[in-house]
Amino acid sequence: MLDCGMHMGFNDDRRFPDFSYITRSGRLTDFLDCVIISHFHLDHCGALPYFSEMVGYDGPIYMTHPTQAICPILLEDYRKIAVDKKGEANFFTSQMIKDCMKKVVAVHLHQTVQVDDELEIKAYYAGHVLGAAMFQIKVGSESVVYTGDYNMTPDRHLGAAWIDRCRPNLLITESTYATTIRDSKRCRERDFLKKVHEAVERGGKVLIPVFALGRAQELCILLETFWERMNLKAPIYFSTGLTEKANHYYKLFITWTNQKIRKTFVQRNMFEFKHIKAFDRAFADNPGPMVVFATPGMLHAGQSLQIFRKWAGNEKNMVIMPGYCVQGTVGHKILSGQRKLEMEGRQVLEVKMQVEYMSFSAHADAKGIMQLVGQVEPEGVLLVHGEAKKMEFLKQKIEQELRVSCYMPANGETVTLPTSPSIPVGISLGLLKREMAQGLLPDAKKPRLLHGTLIMKDSNFRLVSSEQALKELGLAEHQLRFTCRVHLHDPRKEQETALRVYSHLKRWAPRSFWLGLGRSGARGGSHCASRQRPQGPLRAAPSRWVRDCGVHPHPGCCPLRGPRHQGAAGVLDLPG
Amino acid sequence: MDPECSQLLPALCAVLADPRQPMADDTCLEKLLDWFKTITEAGSSLLLLQENPCLVELLCHVLKPQDLSSRVLSFSLRLTGVFAAQEDCFQYLQQGELLPRLFGEAGPLGGAAWTAPTVRSGWIQGLRSLAQHPSALHFLADCGAVDTIFSLQGDSSLFVASAAGQLLVHILSLSMRGPAEGPPGLQADDWPACAQKIVGHIEESLRSTAAPQITQALNVLTTTFGHCHDPWTQVLWVQLHPLVAALLEKDPVPAAHSLVDLLLSVARSPGLSSSSCGLWETLAQTLSHLSPTQAGLLALGILKLQDCPQALRAQAFAVLLQPLACVLKATAQGPGPSGLLDSTSADSVTADILLPSKAACVGLLCRTLAHLELLLPLPQRPCPWPQAPLLGAAVTLLQLCGGSGSPASDEGRQLCTLLLGCVRVQRAALDFLGTLSQETGPPELVTQVFAVLLEYLRSPDSSPTVLKKAFQATFRWLLSSPRTPGCSDLDSHALLFLRELLPVLQKRLCSPCWEVRDSGLEFLTQMTRRWGGQAGFRHALLASEVPRLTEQLLRDPESYVRASAVTAMGQLSSQGLCVPPASPEHPGGQQSLLGELLHILSTDSEGFPRRAVMQVFTQWLRDSHADVVGDTEQFVAGVLQVAGQDLDWEVRAQGLELALVFLEQTLGPPRSHCPYAVTPPVAAPASPLTQALQPLCRVRLFEFAFRALFDCDRPVAQKSCDLLLLLRAKMASSSSLQEPRSSPDVASVEAALQRWRAGDQAQPLGDLEPEVVLAVLRSMDLEGLRGALAESSDHVEKSPQSLLQDMLATVGILGENEADCY
């Protein structure tokens, strides 16, 4: 299962995925080999403790080391708001978050992790936030790449996403900005700094609601550098505890930041800020300008909402919303332009402060997504994490420009992909010798057609002569005799008629007919046994089958799906 | 509906009907629908539509050919269903021909919008809500909806397909409920046409050769027998039973999972008399036809049934045990029965699955162990329970996985190769082994259990999850180890084991993996809580390095570990198991622990350790811990002062918990009159009240509580409110309750509290006299405050009016604020 997120817009059961669609009566652990978490944002990991501690998944969970370290902080923050402040029931506890995180197997970038004998995964750098990773998932010769959220352009503290040209069967990519070619990052940053500067210059206070860890650090570096350059004196504060926490994690995972930060780290740790200090509740009432980063990011509770209430009435002040806000939050209200907010007890809060939206989320834009598709060279692309209309645009672009088939299923929709896995088949020496005896020398460059009986046993595939197959399996050869009675009305003599029929048949009937008449087990052309794909789940129960099968260079015609299919043997020798 | 909402509704309907106004947030329409459901559940839908004509206008509008968003169309279909659930409203909508136009061929069904899964889903959900009365059934028949639902069962969308199946069940059940004059007869031929049509479709699907169709039919039947228990379900089963049984004749059995679900659903149905319908025979037949991988769940289901023939139960149990019997047989050192299953003739199929492939082997074993684990605690589990061979099997599996098994046979060696290092089987076997501790076993096997657990705890190859499970299983086995009746002490064998275990725990507490250190500490806490008072345990523990290492872990870099270390040290200290520190700079171990914990409370950057400290302190106060008893007031005052400044509101809330314990101890809660009950030394008589309040004032409990009352975090304020209300209740019952007294002090405190309420909490209250506190408490509207705090912190934002305002406010600003995620 790729990611296990939650919907922050709901406060009831709908916030978590309905896992009963995986299995209604069985154990989830029997249906999933593992769970892979791409990064620590709640829409990618928010349901994890619910899934592992309440629904009952007991298998391994893979994520990168920084994600494992930061994930519980965000989950804990969310729990504290959901359960204790809003009084919601059926939510996970602190202990559950810890128990869930103990099940995590942390992975390094580019480390091939063998989940089991058949399944292996490998993480690649995705940018976006600290520890974000794309995952390549491989079973036999088939593979899928799942991007999670990623960013193809480096920013102030993280690098750009990078992945091998691994040519998977499928690339599952996010498409948040499927239609956007984002304006220059510098323009956005300049705009942001200008607005903050103006507000501070006029003596106003600036509130930037953020989530504990993530994009906030990018904004901190931006402001810190600007303050230094402009020699500004207004204080910048960050929610207490979080600066230390962030600093700790960035120090710990310095190798995950961009090259510049890593290079200068010894001389100067970019996350040890000179101008940004820890915030105390009492500071909000201090006179004069200041900039405050406070959590949570959607102004739905806690410190950020408290400060907002204090500062909202002053038109000199400003709030900058650096991300998306769900309906039902104060952040959503002010972003949609509401200026009179009803508070508890029918009180009305008049919002006179300036409200700005400045997206700093680090997703790949349409250009970036195309670039990644080009880099990975997949056989097919599947778009997720985006809006249908935008996806439609990108789908067409991918199909037209890159000539790659693209899918954009709705939630719950199934997509079936044709693949042509290569399955190694051992050929018996006897069969090869027989072919050689026919005078054809093997040529590595030319595919050769061989006839034999394919035996599938214990995950092994062997092509042997029919005689050998029968011998190995201890089976008797069945002889089929076809007889046909035909009434002929011919006035001529019996012998004469017979002669005429004989010469007629000799002239018109196909060779196979004669062979069929002459001996059993006659073989036809080079047909594959079946062009049908086996139905059912990847781990189908073993069935007894052996197919008479030519080894054939036709793509997509082999019905087998890699070594996960177990087959015992039997013989079915059909005329072509 | 509120007048405010009623006023906003027309504008909102206009926005929804405008294709140029896309909805930004997909949750809005869902929440809007929730709201309409609440309204219609409480009152008349017809009245609602008549009072708000904009709603019908919206429903009419969505039918016009236009580029309307599929989400709004889907919403409209669902909304129509919600309204039409009431029969009078249904008739009203029928008069306007609105229903056939929305749900019939002329509606979205025939148009391009139908390609969107959300529209198909909305259509189904709309019909699901609507189908509540006989008129709805006629409507469904007239508009040919049932045929569409049949086809939607195979929809490419999982959600649509599943909802279609459930809708069929609902319609079948509704049509069988019959008109007011009575339900239809029990003869299937007398059933209503709609029901006959659905049953006919199910029959046809069951005869099909296509597995998906069979699965759909089986799922519909499973839901039917799960939800409907009327007599007609028995007729239905009798009619369909031969078709279901015929599935077993196919090789392989199609849709085996769904078949198992159906059979169990039928067997559990109280409406069916199982013996008369040939159900037991079918179950027995199914058990023998399905492969062991598929039959396990059925076997477990059969064994969970309350009333089931003994022979079938025995067969089911044999199926469940077979994989483990194979393991025991393959690893047996000599010939002879394994003790798990007498008959070994049937296990060749199981062995065929176990031995050739690792994936199949691991899957089957994990499933078997999980099924047996679920079965063990049930009262209806098979009797006699083969405890000894099952213990043997679990131990053998763990030995095979751990590499310590030495099987003699080829099969055993093969199994060993497959299972060596397999974490999945290790986890499942350890869980199972832990559950088996509910029963006892032969001493030599119990010795083996402890040996294998020790082997896992020692092994450097054990993964953190395996270690955690090994710790848990060990604790469970220690709990169940044989002991003197009526005594909870560990027996001599367990103590011997403990001596071997503690060095291992010691090593694990030094593990580089925080998960392992944490599991070790949790294990230590559990053990200390249970046996901390027992001499043998105390001796063994004090002789080890474990307490010293635990103390060191208070400074662990990982906050989770620090928190667990705090809890463990708190527990050790409560039992007097803290070792005096070796170094001379820490004179008096116990005292230094209090200091250390206070230090953590005031300086630790993470909330978990600070919260753990508060829990330990509260427990210490409750238990009259030696450190606390020395100078309780100083202790409470110090803790409250630090906790009051904590940024984590859960620490502040825990501070109130501690304050409550102190308050009860000071003022004396209702106590039992048991002559043997231990009276806490600080308990004081309740009167006179002002005198009794003196200690509370001295520790500045009131300043802490009043500050918390205006805390920006609701749970803190709520807890403080409860505490102050409790105090006021005590005042009311106290004889010292005098007339309210006003004084300059009271006025200044009230003024300060007003400022605090306004958010300015900079000024402290200073020393408070009990009389002043009493006067202030009397004047406060604590009940009103409690009522306000009982509502969730976002109740205003969650209100319907707020939702409508938000939806209207979003209009026109969409492209400006590009929606993204973080």
PDB file of C-alpha atoms in Angstrom, chain A residues 286-395:
ATOM      1  CA  ASN A 286       4.468  43.649  22.905  1.00  0.00           C
ATOM      2  CA  PRO A 287       4.293  46.966  21.119  1.00  0.00           C
ATOM      3  CA  GLY A 288       5.972  47.507  17.787  1.00  0.00           C
ATOM      4  CA  PRO A 289       6.456  45.395  14.688  1.00  0.00           C
ATOM      5  CA  MET A 290       7.290  41.707  14.702  1.00  0.00           C
ATOM      6  CA  VAL A 291       6.997  38.613  12.551  1.00  0.00           C
ATOM      7  CA  VAL A 292       5.668  35.420  14.122  1.00  0.00           C
ATOM      8  CA  PHE A 293       5.621  31.922  12.720  1.00  0.00           C
ATOM      9  CA  ALA A 294       2.964  30.020  14.683  1.00  0.00           C
ATOM     10  CA  THR A 295       1.253  26.674  14.444  1.00  0.00           C
ATOM     11  CA  PRO A 296      -1.117  25.275  13.228  1.00  0.00           C
ATOM     12  CA  GLY A 297      -1.115  26.297   9.600  1.00  0.00           C
ATOM     13  CA  MET A 298      -4.835  26.587   8.968  1.00  0.00           C
ATOM     14  CA  LEU A 299      -5.671  28.837  11.938  1.00  0.00           C
ATOM     15  CA  HIS A 300      -7.975  26.174  13.295  1.00  0.00           C
ATOM     16  CA  ALA A 301      -6.733  26.050  16.884  1.00  0.00           C
ATOM     17  CA  GLY A 302      -3.853  26.806  19.208  1.00  0.00           C
ATOM     18  CA  GLN A 303      -1.283  29.515  19.131  1.00  0.00           C
ATOM     19  CA  SER A 304      -1.736  30.774  15.579  1.00  0.00           C
ATOM     20  CA  LEU A 305      -5.473  31.292  16.130  1.00  0.00           C
ATOM     21  CA  GLN A 306      -4.872  32.971  19.449  1.00  0.00           C
ATOM     22  CA  ILE A 307      -2.428  35.462  17.961  1.00  0.00           C
ATOM     23  CA  PHE A 308      -4.705  36.006  14.972  1.00  0.00           C
ATOM     24  CA  ARG A 309      -7.552  36.996  17.282  1.00  0.00           C
ATOM     25  CA  LYS A 310      -5.342  39.518  19.025  1.00  0.00           C
ATOM     26  CA  TRP A 311      -3.999  41.094  15.890  1.00  0.00           C
ATOM     27  CA  ALA A 312      -6.931  40.835  13.488  1.00  0.00           C
ATOM     28  CA  GLY A 313      -8.451  44.181  14.422  1.00  0.00           C
ATOM     29  CA  ASN A 314      -5.475  46.299  13.406  1.00  0.00           C
ATOM     30  CA  GLU A 315      -5.186  47.217   9.753  1.00  0.00           C
ATOM     31  CA  LYS A 316      -1.434  47.715  10.089  1.00  0.00           C
ATOM     32  CA  ASN A 317      -1.033  43.999  10.781  1.00  0.00           C
ATOM     33  CA  MET A 318      -0.876  41.251   8.222  1.00  0.00           C
ATOM     34  CA  VAL A 319      -1.427  37.505   8.058  1.00  0.00           C
ATOM     35  CA  ILE A 320       0.239  35.485   5.333  1.00  0.00           C
ATOM     36  CA  MET A 321      -1.279  32.094   4.629  1.00  0.00           C
ATOM     37  CA  PRO A 322       1.442  30.004   3.028  1.00  0.00           C
ATOM     38  CA  GLY A 323      -0.738  26.978   2.231  1.00  0.00           C
ATOM     39  CA  TYR A 324      -4.129  25.504   1.573  1.00  0.00           C
ATOM     40  CA  CYS A 325      -6.850  25.626   4.263  1.00  0.00           C
ATOM     41  CA  VAL A 326      -9.798  23.243   4.537  1.00  0.00           C
ATOM     42  CA  GLN A 327     -13.369  24.456   4.922  1.00  0.00           C
ATOM     43  CA  GLY A 328     -14.380  25.008   8.506  1.00  0.00           C
ATOM     44  CA  THR A 329     -11.152  26.696   9.525  1.00  0.00           C
ATOM     45  CA  VAL A 330     -10.587  30.379  10.175  1.00  0.00           C
ATOM     46  CA  GLY A 331      -7.820  30.197   7.573  1.00  0.00           C
ATOM     47  CA  HIS A 332     -10.319  29.159   4.929  1.00  0.00           C
ATOM     48  CA  LYS A 333     -12.678  31.934   5.919  1.00  0.00           C
ATOM     49  CA  ILE A 334     -10.213  34.755   5.688  1.00  0.00           C
ATOM     50  CA  LEU A 335      -8.737  33.394   2.479  1.00  0.00           C
ATOM     51  CA  SER A 336     -12.177  33.466   0.921  1.00  0.00           C
ATOM     52  CA  GLY A 337     -12.394  37.123   1.863  1.00  0.00           C
ATOM     53  CA  GLN A 338     -14.647  36.986   4.905  1.00  0.00           C
ATOM     54  CA  ARG A 339     -13.965  39.952   7.122  1.00  0.00           C
ATOM     55  CA  LYS A 340     -16.475  39.494   9.925  1.00  0.00           C
ATOM     56  CA  LEU A 341     -15.973  36.233  11.734  1.00  0.00           C
ATOM     57  CA  GLU A 342     -18.408  34.896  14.226  1.00  0.00           C
ATOM     58  CA  MET A 343     -16.711  33.642  17.360  1.00  0.00           C
ATOM     59  CA  GLU A 344     -18.009  31.837  20.430  1.00  0.00           C
ATOM     60  CA  GLY A 345     -20.880  33.423  22.238  1.00  0.00           C
ATOM     61  CA  ARG A 346     -22.093  35.299  19.175  1.00  0.00           C
ATOM     62  CA  GLN A 347     -19.087  37.587  19.317  1.00  0.00           C
ATOM     63  CA  VAL A 348     -17.944  38.979  16.001  1.00  0.00           C
ATOM     64  CA  LEU A 349     -14.310  39.440  15.173  1.00  0.00           C
ATOM     65  CA  GLU A 350     -13.728  42.081  12.590  1.00  0.00           C
ATOM     66  CA  VAL A 351     -10.718  41.287  10.455  1.00  0.00           C
ATOM     67  CA  LYS A 352      -9.049  44.531   9.528  1.00  0.00           C
ATOM     68  CA  MET A 353      -5.562  43.145   9.115  1.00  0.00           C
ATOM     69  CA  GLN A 354      -4.216  42.525   5.629  1.00  0.00           C
ATOM     70  CA  VAL A 355      -4.711  38.932   4.457  1.00  0.00           C
ATOM     71  CA  GLU A 356      -2.322  37.475   1.913  1.00  0.00           C
ATOM     72  CA  TYR A 357      -1.999  34.075   0.307  1.00  0.00           C
ATOM     73  CA  MET A 358       1.433  33.031  -0.780  1.00  0.00           C
ATOM     74  CA  SER A 359       1.814  29.428  -1.785  1.00  0.00           C
ATOM     75  CA  PHE A 360       5.196  28.017  -1.006  1.00  0.00           C
ATOM     76  CA  SER A 361       4.271  24.406  -1.367  1.00  0.00           C
ATOM     77  CA  ALA A 362       6.910  22.515  -3.258  1.00  0.00           C
ATOM     78  CA  HIS A 363       5.232  20.391  -5.888  1.00  0.00           C
ATOM     79  CA  ALA A 364       6.438  19.784  -9.404  1.00  0.00           C
ATOM     80  CA  ASP A 365       4.573  21.881 -11.953  1.00  0.00           C
ATOM     81  CA  ALA A 366       3.417  20.549 -15.327  1.00  0.00           C
ATOM     82  CA  LYS A 367       6.894  21.083 -16.738  1.00  0.00           C
ATOM     83  CA  GLY A 368       8.452  19.275 -13.812  1.00  0.00           C
ATOM     84  CA  ILE A 369       6.107  16.314 -14.125  1.00  0.00           C
ATOM     85  CA  MET A 370       6.878  16.035 -17.839  1.00  0.00           C
ATOM     86  CA  GLN A 371      10.562  16.219 -17.014  1.00  0.00           C
ATOM     87  CA  LEU A 372      10.264  13.372 -14.534  1.00  0.00           C
ATOM     88  CA  VAL A 373       8.312  11.219 -16.980  1.00  0.00           C
ATOM     89  CA  GLY A 374      11.050  11.853 -19.524  1.00  0.00           C
ATOM     90  CA  GLN A 375      13.717  10.985 -16.998  1.00  0.00           C
ATOM     91  CA  VAL A 376      12.121   7.753 -15.798  1.00  0.00           C
ATOM     92  CA  GLU A 377      10.915   6.529 -19.224  1.00  0.00           C
ATOM     93  CA  PRO A 378       7.973   4.478 -17.983  1.00  0.00           C
ATOM     94  CA  GLU A 379       5.744   2.327 -20.155  1.00  0.00           C
ATOM     95  CA  GLY A 380       2.699   4.002 -18.652  1.00  0.00           C
ATOM     96  CA  VAL A 381       1.888   6.923 -16.375  1.00  0.00           C
ATOM     97  CA  LEU A 382      -0.862   7.035 -13.767  1.00  0.00           C
ATOM     98  CA  LEU A 383      -1.870  10.436 -12.436  1.00  0.00           C
ATOM     99  CA  VAL A 384      -3.017  10.782  -8.836  1.00  0.00           C
ATOM    100  CA  HIS A 385      -3.242  13.539  -6.171  1.00  0.00           C
ATOM    101  CA  GLY A 386      -4.781  16.174  -8.394  1.00  0.00           C
ATOM    102  CA  GLU A 387      -7.959  17.535  -9.894  1.00  0.00           C
ATOM    103  CA  ALA A 388      -9.632  15.665 -12.750  1.00  0.00           C
ATOM    104  CA  LYS A 389      -9.765  18.598 -15.153  1.00  0.00           C
ATOM    105  CA  LYS A 390      -6.132  19.467 -14.700  1.00  0.00           C
ATOM    106  CA  MET A 391      -5.143  15.833 -14.982  1.00  0.00           C
ATOM    107  CA  GLU A 392      -6.991  15.551 -18.276  1.00  0.00           C
ATOM    108  CA  PHE A 393      -4.825  18.336 -19.690  1.00  0.00           C
ATOM    109  CA  LEU A 394      -1.627  16.724 -18.490  1.00  0.00           C
ATOM    110  CA  LYS A 395      -2.720  13.298 -19.672  1.00  0.00           C
TER     111      LYS A 395
END
